[in-house]
Tab-separated table of C-alpha atoms in Angstrom:
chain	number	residue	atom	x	y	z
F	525	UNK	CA	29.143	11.695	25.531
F	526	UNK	CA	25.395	11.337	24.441
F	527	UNK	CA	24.532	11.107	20.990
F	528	UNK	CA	20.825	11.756	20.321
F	529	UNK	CA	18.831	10.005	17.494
F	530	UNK	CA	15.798	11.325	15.514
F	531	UNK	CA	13.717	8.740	15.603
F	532	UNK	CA	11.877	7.119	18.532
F	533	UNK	CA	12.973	3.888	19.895
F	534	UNK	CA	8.929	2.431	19.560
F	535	UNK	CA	6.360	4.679	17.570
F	536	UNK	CA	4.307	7.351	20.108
F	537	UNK	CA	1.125	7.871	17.856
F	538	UNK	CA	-2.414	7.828	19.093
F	539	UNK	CA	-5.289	7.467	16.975
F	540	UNK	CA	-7.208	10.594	18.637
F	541	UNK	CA	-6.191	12.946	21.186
F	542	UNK	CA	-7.192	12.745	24.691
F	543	UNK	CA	-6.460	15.679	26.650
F	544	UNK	CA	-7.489	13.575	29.617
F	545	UNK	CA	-4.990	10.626	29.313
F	546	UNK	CA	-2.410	12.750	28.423
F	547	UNK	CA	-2.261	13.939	31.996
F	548	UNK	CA	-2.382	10.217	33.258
F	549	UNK	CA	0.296	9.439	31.346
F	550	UNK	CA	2.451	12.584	32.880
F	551	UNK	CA	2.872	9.711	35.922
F	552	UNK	CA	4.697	7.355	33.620
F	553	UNK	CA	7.012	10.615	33.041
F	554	UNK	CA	7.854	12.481	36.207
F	555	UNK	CA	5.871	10.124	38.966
F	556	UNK	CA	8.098	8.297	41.627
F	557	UNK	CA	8.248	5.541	39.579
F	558	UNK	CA	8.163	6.840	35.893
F	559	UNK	CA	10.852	6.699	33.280
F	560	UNK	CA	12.391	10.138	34.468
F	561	UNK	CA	13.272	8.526	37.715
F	562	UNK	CA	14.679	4.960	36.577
F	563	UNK	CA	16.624	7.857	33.618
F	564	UNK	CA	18.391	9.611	36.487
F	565	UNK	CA	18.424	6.314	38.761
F	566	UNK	CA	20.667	4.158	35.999
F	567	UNK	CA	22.772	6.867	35.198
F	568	UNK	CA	23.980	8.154	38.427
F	569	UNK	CA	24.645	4.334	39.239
F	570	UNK	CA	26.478	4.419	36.255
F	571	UNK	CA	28.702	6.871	36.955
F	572	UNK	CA	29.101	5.767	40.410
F	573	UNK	CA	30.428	2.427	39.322
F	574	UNK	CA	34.010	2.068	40.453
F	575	UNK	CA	34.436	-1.092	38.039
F	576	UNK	CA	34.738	-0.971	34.000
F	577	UNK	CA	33.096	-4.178	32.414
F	578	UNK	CA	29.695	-5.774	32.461
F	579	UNK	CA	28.277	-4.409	35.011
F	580	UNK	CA	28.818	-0.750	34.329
F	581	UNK	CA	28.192	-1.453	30.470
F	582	UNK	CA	24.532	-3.097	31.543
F	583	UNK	CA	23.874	-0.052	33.639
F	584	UNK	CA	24.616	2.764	30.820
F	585	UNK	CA	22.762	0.796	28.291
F	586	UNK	CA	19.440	0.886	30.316
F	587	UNK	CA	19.872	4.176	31.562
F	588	UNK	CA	20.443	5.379	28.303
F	589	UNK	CA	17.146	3.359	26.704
F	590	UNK	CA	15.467	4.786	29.974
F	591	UNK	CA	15.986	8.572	28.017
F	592	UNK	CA	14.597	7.270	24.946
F	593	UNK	CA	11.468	5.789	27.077
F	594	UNK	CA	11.062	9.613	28.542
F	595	UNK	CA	11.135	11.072	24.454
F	596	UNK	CA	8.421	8.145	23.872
F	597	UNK	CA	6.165	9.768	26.622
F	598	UNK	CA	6.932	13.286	25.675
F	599	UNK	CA	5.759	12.871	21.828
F	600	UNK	CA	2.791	10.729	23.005
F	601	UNK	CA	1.591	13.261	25.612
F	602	UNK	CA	2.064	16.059	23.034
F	603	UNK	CA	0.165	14.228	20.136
F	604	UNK	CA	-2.495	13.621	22.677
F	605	UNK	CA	-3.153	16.830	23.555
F	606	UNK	CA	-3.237	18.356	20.018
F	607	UNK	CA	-5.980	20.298	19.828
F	608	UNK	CA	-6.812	21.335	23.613
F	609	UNK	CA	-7.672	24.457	24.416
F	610	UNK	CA	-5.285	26.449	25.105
F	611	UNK	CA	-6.124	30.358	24.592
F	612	UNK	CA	-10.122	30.255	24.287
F	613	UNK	CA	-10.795	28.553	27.219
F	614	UNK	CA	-14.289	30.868	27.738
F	615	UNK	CA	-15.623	29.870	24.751
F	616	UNK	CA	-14.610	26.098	25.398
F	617	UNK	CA	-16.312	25.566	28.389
F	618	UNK	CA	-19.515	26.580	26.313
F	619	UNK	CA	-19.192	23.337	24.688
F	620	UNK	CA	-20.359	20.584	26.722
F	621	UNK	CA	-17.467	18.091	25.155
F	622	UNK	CA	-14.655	20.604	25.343
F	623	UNK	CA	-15.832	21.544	29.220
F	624	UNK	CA	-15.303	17.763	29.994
F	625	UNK	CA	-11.541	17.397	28.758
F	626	UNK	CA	-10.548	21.220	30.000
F	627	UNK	CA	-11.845	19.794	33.300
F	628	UNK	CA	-9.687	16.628	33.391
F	629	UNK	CA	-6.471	17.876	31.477
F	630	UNK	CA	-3.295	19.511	33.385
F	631	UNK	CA	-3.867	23.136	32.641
F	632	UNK	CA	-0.182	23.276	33.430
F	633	UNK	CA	0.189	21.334	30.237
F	634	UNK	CA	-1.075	24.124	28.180
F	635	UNK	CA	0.197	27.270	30.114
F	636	UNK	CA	3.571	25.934	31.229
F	637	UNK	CA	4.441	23.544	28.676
F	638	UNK	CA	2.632	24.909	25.714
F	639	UNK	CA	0.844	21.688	24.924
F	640	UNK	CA	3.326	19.452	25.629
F	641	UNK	CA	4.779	16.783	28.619
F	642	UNK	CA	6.175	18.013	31.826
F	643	UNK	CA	8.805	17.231	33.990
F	644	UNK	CA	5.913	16.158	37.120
F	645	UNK	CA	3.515	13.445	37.788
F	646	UNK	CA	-0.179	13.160	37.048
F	647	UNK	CA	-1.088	15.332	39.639
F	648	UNK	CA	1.253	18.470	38.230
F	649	UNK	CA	3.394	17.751	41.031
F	650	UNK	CA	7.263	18.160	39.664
F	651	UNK	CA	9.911	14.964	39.655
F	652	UNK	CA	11.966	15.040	42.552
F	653	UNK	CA	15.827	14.072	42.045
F	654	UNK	CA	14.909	12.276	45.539
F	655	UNK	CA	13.286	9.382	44.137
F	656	UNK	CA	16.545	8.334	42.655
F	657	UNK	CA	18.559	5.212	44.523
F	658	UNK	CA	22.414	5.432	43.780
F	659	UNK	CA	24.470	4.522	46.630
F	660	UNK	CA	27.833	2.722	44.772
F	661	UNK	CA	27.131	-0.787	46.200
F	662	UNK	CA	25.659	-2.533	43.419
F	663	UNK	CA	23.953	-5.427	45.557
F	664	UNK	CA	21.605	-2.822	46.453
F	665	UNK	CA	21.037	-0.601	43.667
F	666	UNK	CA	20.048	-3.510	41.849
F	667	UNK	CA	17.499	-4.556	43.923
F	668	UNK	CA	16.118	-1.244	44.072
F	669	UNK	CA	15.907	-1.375	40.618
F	670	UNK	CA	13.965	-4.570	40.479
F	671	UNK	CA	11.501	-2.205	42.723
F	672	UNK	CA	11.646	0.431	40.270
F	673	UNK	CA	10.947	-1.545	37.335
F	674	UNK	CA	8.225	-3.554	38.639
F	675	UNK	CA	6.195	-0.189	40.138
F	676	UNK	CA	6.698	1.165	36.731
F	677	UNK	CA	4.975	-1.957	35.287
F	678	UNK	CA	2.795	-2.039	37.292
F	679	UNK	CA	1.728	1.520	36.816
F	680	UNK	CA	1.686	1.121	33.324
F	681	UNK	CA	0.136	-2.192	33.129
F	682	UNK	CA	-2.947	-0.308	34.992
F	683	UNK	CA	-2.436	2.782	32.676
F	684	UNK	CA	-2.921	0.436	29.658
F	685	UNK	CA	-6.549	-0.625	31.147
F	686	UNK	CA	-7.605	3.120	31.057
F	687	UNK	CA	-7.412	3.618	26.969
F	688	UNK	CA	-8.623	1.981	24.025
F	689	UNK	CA	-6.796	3.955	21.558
F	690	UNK	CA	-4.756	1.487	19.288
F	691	UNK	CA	-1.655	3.709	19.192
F	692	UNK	CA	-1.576	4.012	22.664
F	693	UNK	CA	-1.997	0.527	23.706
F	694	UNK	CA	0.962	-0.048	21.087
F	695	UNK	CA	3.194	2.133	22.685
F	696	UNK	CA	1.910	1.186	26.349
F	697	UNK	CA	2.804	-2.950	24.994
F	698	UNK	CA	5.882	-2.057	24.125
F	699	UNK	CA	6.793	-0.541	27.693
F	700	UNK	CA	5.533	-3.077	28.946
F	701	UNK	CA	8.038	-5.830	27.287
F	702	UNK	CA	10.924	-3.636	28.590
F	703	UNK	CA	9.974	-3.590	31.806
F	704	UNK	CA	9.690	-7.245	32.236
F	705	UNK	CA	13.021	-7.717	30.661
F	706	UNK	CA	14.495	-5.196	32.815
F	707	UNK	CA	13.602	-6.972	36.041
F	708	UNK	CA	15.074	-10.140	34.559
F	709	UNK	CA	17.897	-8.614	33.782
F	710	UNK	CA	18.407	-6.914	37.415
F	711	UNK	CA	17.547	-10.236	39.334
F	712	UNK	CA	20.207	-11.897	37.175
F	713	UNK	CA	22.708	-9.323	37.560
F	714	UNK	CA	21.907	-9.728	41.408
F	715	UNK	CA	22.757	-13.416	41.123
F	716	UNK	CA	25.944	-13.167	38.725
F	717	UNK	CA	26.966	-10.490	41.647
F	718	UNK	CA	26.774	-13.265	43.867
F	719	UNK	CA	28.761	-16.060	41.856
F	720	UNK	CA	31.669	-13.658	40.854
F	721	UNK	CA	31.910	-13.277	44.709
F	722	UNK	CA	31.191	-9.783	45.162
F	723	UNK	CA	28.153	-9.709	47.051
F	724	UNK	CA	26.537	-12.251	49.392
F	725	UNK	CA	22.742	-11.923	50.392
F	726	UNK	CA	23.316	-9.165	52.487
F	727	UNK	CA	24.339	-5.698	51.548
F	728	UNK	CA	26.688	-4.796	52.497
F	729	UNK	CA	28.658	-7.932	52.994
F	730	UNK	CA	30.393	-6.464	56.608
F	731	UNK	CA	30.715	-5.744	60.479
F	732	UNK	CA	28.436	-9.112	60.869
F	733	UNK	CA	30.806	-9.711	63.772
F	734	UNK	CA	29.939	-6.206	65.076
F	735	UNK	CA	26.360	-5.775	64.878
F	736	UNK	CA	23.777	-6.927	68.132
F	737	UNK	CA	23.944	-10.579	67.472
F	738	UNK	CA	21.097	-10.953	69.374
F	739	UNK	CA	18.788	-9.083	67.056
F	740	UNK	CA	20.103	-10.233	63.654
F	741	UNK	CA	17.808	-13.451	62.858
F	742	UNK	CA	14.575	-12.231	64.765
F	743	UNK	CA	11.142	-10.998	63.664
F	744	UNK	CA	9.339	-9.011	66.229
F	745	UNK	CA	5.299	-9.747	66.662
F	746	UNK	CA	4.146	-6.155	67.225
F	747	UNK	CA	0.692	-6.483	65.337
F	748	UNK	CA	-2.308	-8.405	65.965
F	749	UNK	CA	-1.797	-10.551	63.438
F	750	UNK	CA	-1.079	-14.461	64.455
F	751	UNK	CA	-0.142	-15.746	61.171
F	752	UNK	CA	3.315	-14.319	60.424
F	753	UNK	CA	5.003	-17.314	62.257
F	754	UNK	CA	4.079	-19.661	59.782
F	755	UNK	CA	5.735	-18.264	57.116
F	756	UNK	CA	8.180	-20.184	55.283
F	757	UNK	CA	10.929	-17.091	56.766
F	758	UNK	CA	10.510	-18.930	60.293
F	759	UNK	CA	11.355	-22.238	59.513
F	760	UNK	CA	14.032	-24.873	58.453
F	761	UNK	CA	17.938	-24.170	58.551
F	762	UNK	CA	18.819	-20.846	58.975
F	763	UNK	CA	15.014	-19.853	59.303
F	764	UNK	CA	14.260	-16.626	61.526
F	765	UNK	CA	12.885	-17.146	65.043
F	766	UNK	CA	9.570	-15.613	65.435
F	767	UNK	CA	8.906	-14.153	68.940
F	768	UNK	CA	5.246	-13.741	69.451
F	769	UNK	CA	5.754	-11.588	72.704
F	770	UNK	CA	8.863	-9.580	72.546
F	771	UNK	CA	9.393	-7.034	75.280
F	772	UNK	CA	10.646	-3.721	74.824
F	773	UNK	CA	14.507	-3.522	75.724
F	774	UNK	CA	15.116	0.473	76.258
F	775	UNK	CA	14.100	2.472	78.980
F	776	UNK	CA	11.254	5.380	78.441
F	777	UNK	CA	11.664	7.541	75.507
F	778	UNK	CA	11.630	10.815	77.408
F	779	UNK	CA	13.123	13.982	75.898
F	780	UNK	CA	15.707	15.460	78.198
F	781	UNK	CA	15.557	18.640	79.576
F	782	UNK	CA	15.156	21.232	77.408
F	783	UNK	CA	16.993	24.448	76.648
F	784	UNK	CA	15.976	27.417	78.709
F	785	UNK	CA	15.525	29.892	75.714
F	786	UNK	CA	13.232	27.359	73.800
F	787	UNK	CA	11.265	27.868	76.573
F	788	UNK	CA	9.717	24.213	76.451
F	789	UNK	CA	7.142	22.841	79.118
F	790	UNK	CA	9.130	21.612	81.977
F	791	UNK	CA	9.072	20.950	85.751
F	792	UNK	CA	11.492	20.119	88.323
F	793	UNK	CA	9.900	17.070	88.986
F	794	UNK	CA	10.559	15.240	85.620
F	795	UNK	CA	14.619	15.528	86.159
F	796	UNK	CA	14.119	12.422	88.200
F	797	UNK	CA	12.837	11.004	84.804
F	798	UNK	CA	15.560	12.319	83.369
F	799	UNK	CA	18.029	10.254	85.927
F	800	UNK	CA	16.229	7.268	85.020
F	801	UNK	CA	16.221	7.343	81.567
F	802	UNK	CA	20.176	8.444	81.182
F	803	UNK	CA	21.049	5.023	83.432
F	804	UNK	CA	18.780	2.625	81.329
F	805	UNK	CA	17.999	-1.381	82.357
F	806	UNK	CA	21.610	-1.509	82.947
F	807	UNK	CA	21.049	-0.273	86.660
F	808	UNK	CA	17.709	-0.505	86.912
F	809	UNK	CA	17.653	-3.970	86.773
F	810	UNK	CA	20.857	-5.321	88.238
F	811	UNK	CA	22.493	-8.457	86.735
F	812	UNK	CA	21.636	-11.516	88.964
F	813	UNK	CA	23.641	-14.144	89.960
F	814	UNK	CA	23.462	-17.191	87.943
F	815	UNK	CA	23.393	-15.440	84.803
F	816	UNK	CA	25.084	-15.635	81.790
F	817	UNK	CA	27.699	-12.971	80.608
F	818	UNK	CA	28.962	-12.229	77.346
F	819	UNK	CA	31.978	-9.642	77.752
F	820	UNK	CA	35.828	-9.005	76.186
F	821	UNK	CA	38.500	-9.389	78.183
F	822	UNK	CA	42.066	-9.552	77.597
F	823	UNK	CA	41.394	-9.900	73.583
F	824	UNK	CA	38.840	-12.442	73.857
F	825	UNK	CA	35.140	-12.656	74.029
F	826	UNK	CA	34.011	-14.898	76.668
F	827	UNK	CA	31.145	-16.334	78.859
F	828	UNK	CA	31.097	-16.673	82.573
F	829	UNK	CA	28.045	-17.370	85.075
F	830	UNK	CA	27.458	-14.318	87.076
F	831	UNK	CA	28.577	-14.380	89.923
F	832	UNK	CA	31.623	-16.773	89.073
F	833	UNK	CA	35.324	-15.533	88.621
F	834	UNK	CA	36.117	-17.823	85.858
F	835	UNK	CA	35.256	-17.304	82.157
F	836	UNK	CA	33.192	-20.526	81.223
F	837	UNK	CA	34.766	-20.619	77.860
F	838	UNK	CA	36.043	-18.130	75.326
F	839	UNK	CA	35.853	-17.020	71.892
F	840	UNK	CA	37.823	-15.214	68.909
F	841	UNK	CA	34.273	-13.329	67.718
F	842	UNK	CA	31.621	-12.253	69.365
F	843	UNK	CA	29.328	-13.633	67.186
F	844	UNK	CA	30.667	-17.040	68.271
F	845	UNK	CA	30.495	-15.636	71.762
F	846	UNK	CA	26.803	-14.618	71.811
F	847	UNK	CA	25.680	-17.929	70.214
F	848	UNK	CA	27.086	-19.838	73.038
F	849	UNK	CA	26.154	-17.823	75.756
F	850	UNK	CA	22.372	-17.377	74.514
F	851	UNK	CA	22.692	-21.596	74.321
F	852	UNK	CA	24.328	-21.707	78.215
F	853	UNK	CA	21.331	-18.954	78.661
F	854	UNK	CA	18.472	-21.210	77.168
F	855	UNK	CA	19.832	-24.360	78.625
F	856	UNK	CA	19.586	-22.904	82.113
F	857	UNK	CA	16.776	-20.624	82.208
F	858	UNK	CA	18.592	-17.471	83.535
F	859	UNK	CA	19.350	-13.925	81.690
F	860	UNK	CA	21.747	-13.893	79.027
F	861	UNK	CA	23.444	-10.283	79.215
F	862	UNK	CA	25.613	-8.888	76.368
F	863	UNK	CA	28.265	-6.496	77.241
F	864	UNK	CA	30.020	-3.965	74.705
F	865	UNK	CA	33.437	-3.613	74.060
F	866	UNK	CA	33.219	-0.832	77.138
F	867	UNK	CA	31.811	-3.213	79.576
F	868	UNK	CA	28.117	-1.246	79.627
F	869	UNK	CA	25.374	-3.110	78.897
F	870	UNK	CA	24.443	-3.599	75.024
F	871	UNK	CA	21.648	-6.201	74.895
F	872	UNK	CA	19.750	-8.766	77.536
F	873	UNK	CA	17.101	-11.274	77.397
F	874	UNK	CA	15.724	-13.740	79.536
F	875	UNK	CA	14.916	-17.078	78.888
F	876	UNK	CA	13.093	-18.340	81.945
F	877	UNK	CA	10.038	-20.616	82.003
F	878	UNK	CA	7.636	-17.189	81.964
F	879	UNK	CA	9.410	-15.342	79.191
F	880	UNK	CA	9.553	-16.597	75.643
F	881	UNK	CA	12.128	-18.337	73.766
């Protein structure tokens, strides 16, 4: 149950109206980032929280100021625009002053909302229920929200540089306070999520032992830029490796054939292609001997040199697994070849003296 309140949670009055901020300020309303969104945003994590206490309570709270914050914006726009031309827009344009704000105000304003706020952005463009984040795992939502709230100050930090008005700057000063204390109070609710043990650093805290082990603590070079290696994310314990030449691991990235009645551009010739794409590296480029495996067997994951029957040494996970066979792989300078569950092929990378690292 909502319970509204007649009075406004900061006072909304400008000294003068200004048809022409009034439609900036319709992005701190229905823009991607404005108080409609971070409104719908809290709320639907609210009600999507499986678990009554603190967190929940913190969640309805804000969402629930977040309303109030949209009724600021409202009144503000409307007192802004009193006065705007609504009906005699011929004879307004006569005067030079009056042409100048009908040209920057939303007409929308004035023949949709009858000189008041709207439900859209600065550009007239309506709020989209899209631009709300609620997927149930708090670890995330929260750090979305951190996003949220410091977009929103930031667009309002640069709408508070575009007035002069006193009772706007007010208003503006006051939104700005609870956006700061909003991301505080997300990046600590982040961390207490952490030390009650319900989230780690990663959301969401599972299938590590299933995902490509191989690709979970790498950063790809793919831009001309030579700098991102030194970043502090490359470095120390735990740090990321940082491969400045990574190759691409999947075969071409042809479309099969298509169906007859789309009637797409094809030829006989490409089903070759086709062949070649639906076998991948796997055959392509056969395993060679010397090589190291990563494959389960019998309940286990384990390692063996190709080309050897016997497993080299086996594991309970696969992420143990992989880490040993990429160190046999490194150690020797041959392939190290991951194998899914079905035996095919799900991952390989070489590390001999002309490939990287």
């Amino acid at each position: 149950m909502f319970r509204h309140t007649k009075l406004l949670q900061f006072n909304a009055k400008p000294e003068k109206p200004d048809a022409l901020y009034a439609r900036k300020l319709q992005e701190l309303i229905g823009g991607a980032y404005g108080e409609m969104t971070v409104t719908m945003q809290y709320l639907f994590q609210g009600w999507n929280c499986r678990m009554e206490g603190k967190y929940k309570d913190l969640i309805m709270d804000t969402a629930t100021e977040e309303i109030g914050h949209v009724e600021m914006l409202a009144t503000m726009v409307a007192r802004l625009l009193e006065g705007a031309p609504a009906t005699v827009t011929a004879d307004a344009v006569e005067d030079p002053v009056m042409a100048a704000m009908l040209g920057g105000m939303d007409v929308q304003q004035a023949i949709v909302g009858g000189g008041g706020a709207l439900p859209a952005d600065s550009n007239g463009v309506p709020w989209n229920g899209r631009y709300v984040v609620a997927s149930g795992n708090l670890l995330a939502d929260f750090r979305a929200n951190v996003a949220a709230e410091a977009q929103g100050r930031l667009q309002t930090a640069r709408l508070y540089n575009m007035t002069d008005d006193p009772g706007v700057k007010a208003m503006l000063q006051f939104n700005l306070a609870r956006d700061t204390v909003h991301q505080k109070q997300w990046l600590a609710a982040i961390e207490e999520l952490q030390a009650d043990g319900l989230e780690s650093d990663i959301a969401p805290t599972a299938l590590f032992d299933e995902e490509n082990q191989e690709h979970n603590n790498t950063i790809w070079r793919l831009s001309d830029g030579p700098d991102g290696a030194k970043g502090g994310w490359s470095s120390g314990d735990g740090g990321i490796e940082y491969l400045m030449e990574p190759e691409a691991l999947g075969g071409p990235g042809t479309a099969p054939k298509p169906d007859p009645a789309l009637f797409g551009t094809y030829t006989t010739a490409q089903d070759a292609d086709d062949v070649a794409v639906a076998v991948g590296n796997e055959r392509e480029t056969p395993v060679a001997d010397g090589s190291i495996e990563t494959s389960f067997e019998n309940g286990q994951w384990k390692n063996r040199v190709a080309g050897s029957s016997r497993a080299a040494n086996s594991h309970d996970t696969k992420a143990d697994a992989v880490t040993k066979g990429r160190e046999m792989a490194q150690k020797r300078k041959v392939e190290h070849i991951v194998r899914n569950r079905d035996g095919k092929i799900g991952q390989r990378r070489g590390y001999g003296p002309d490939r990287p690292a």
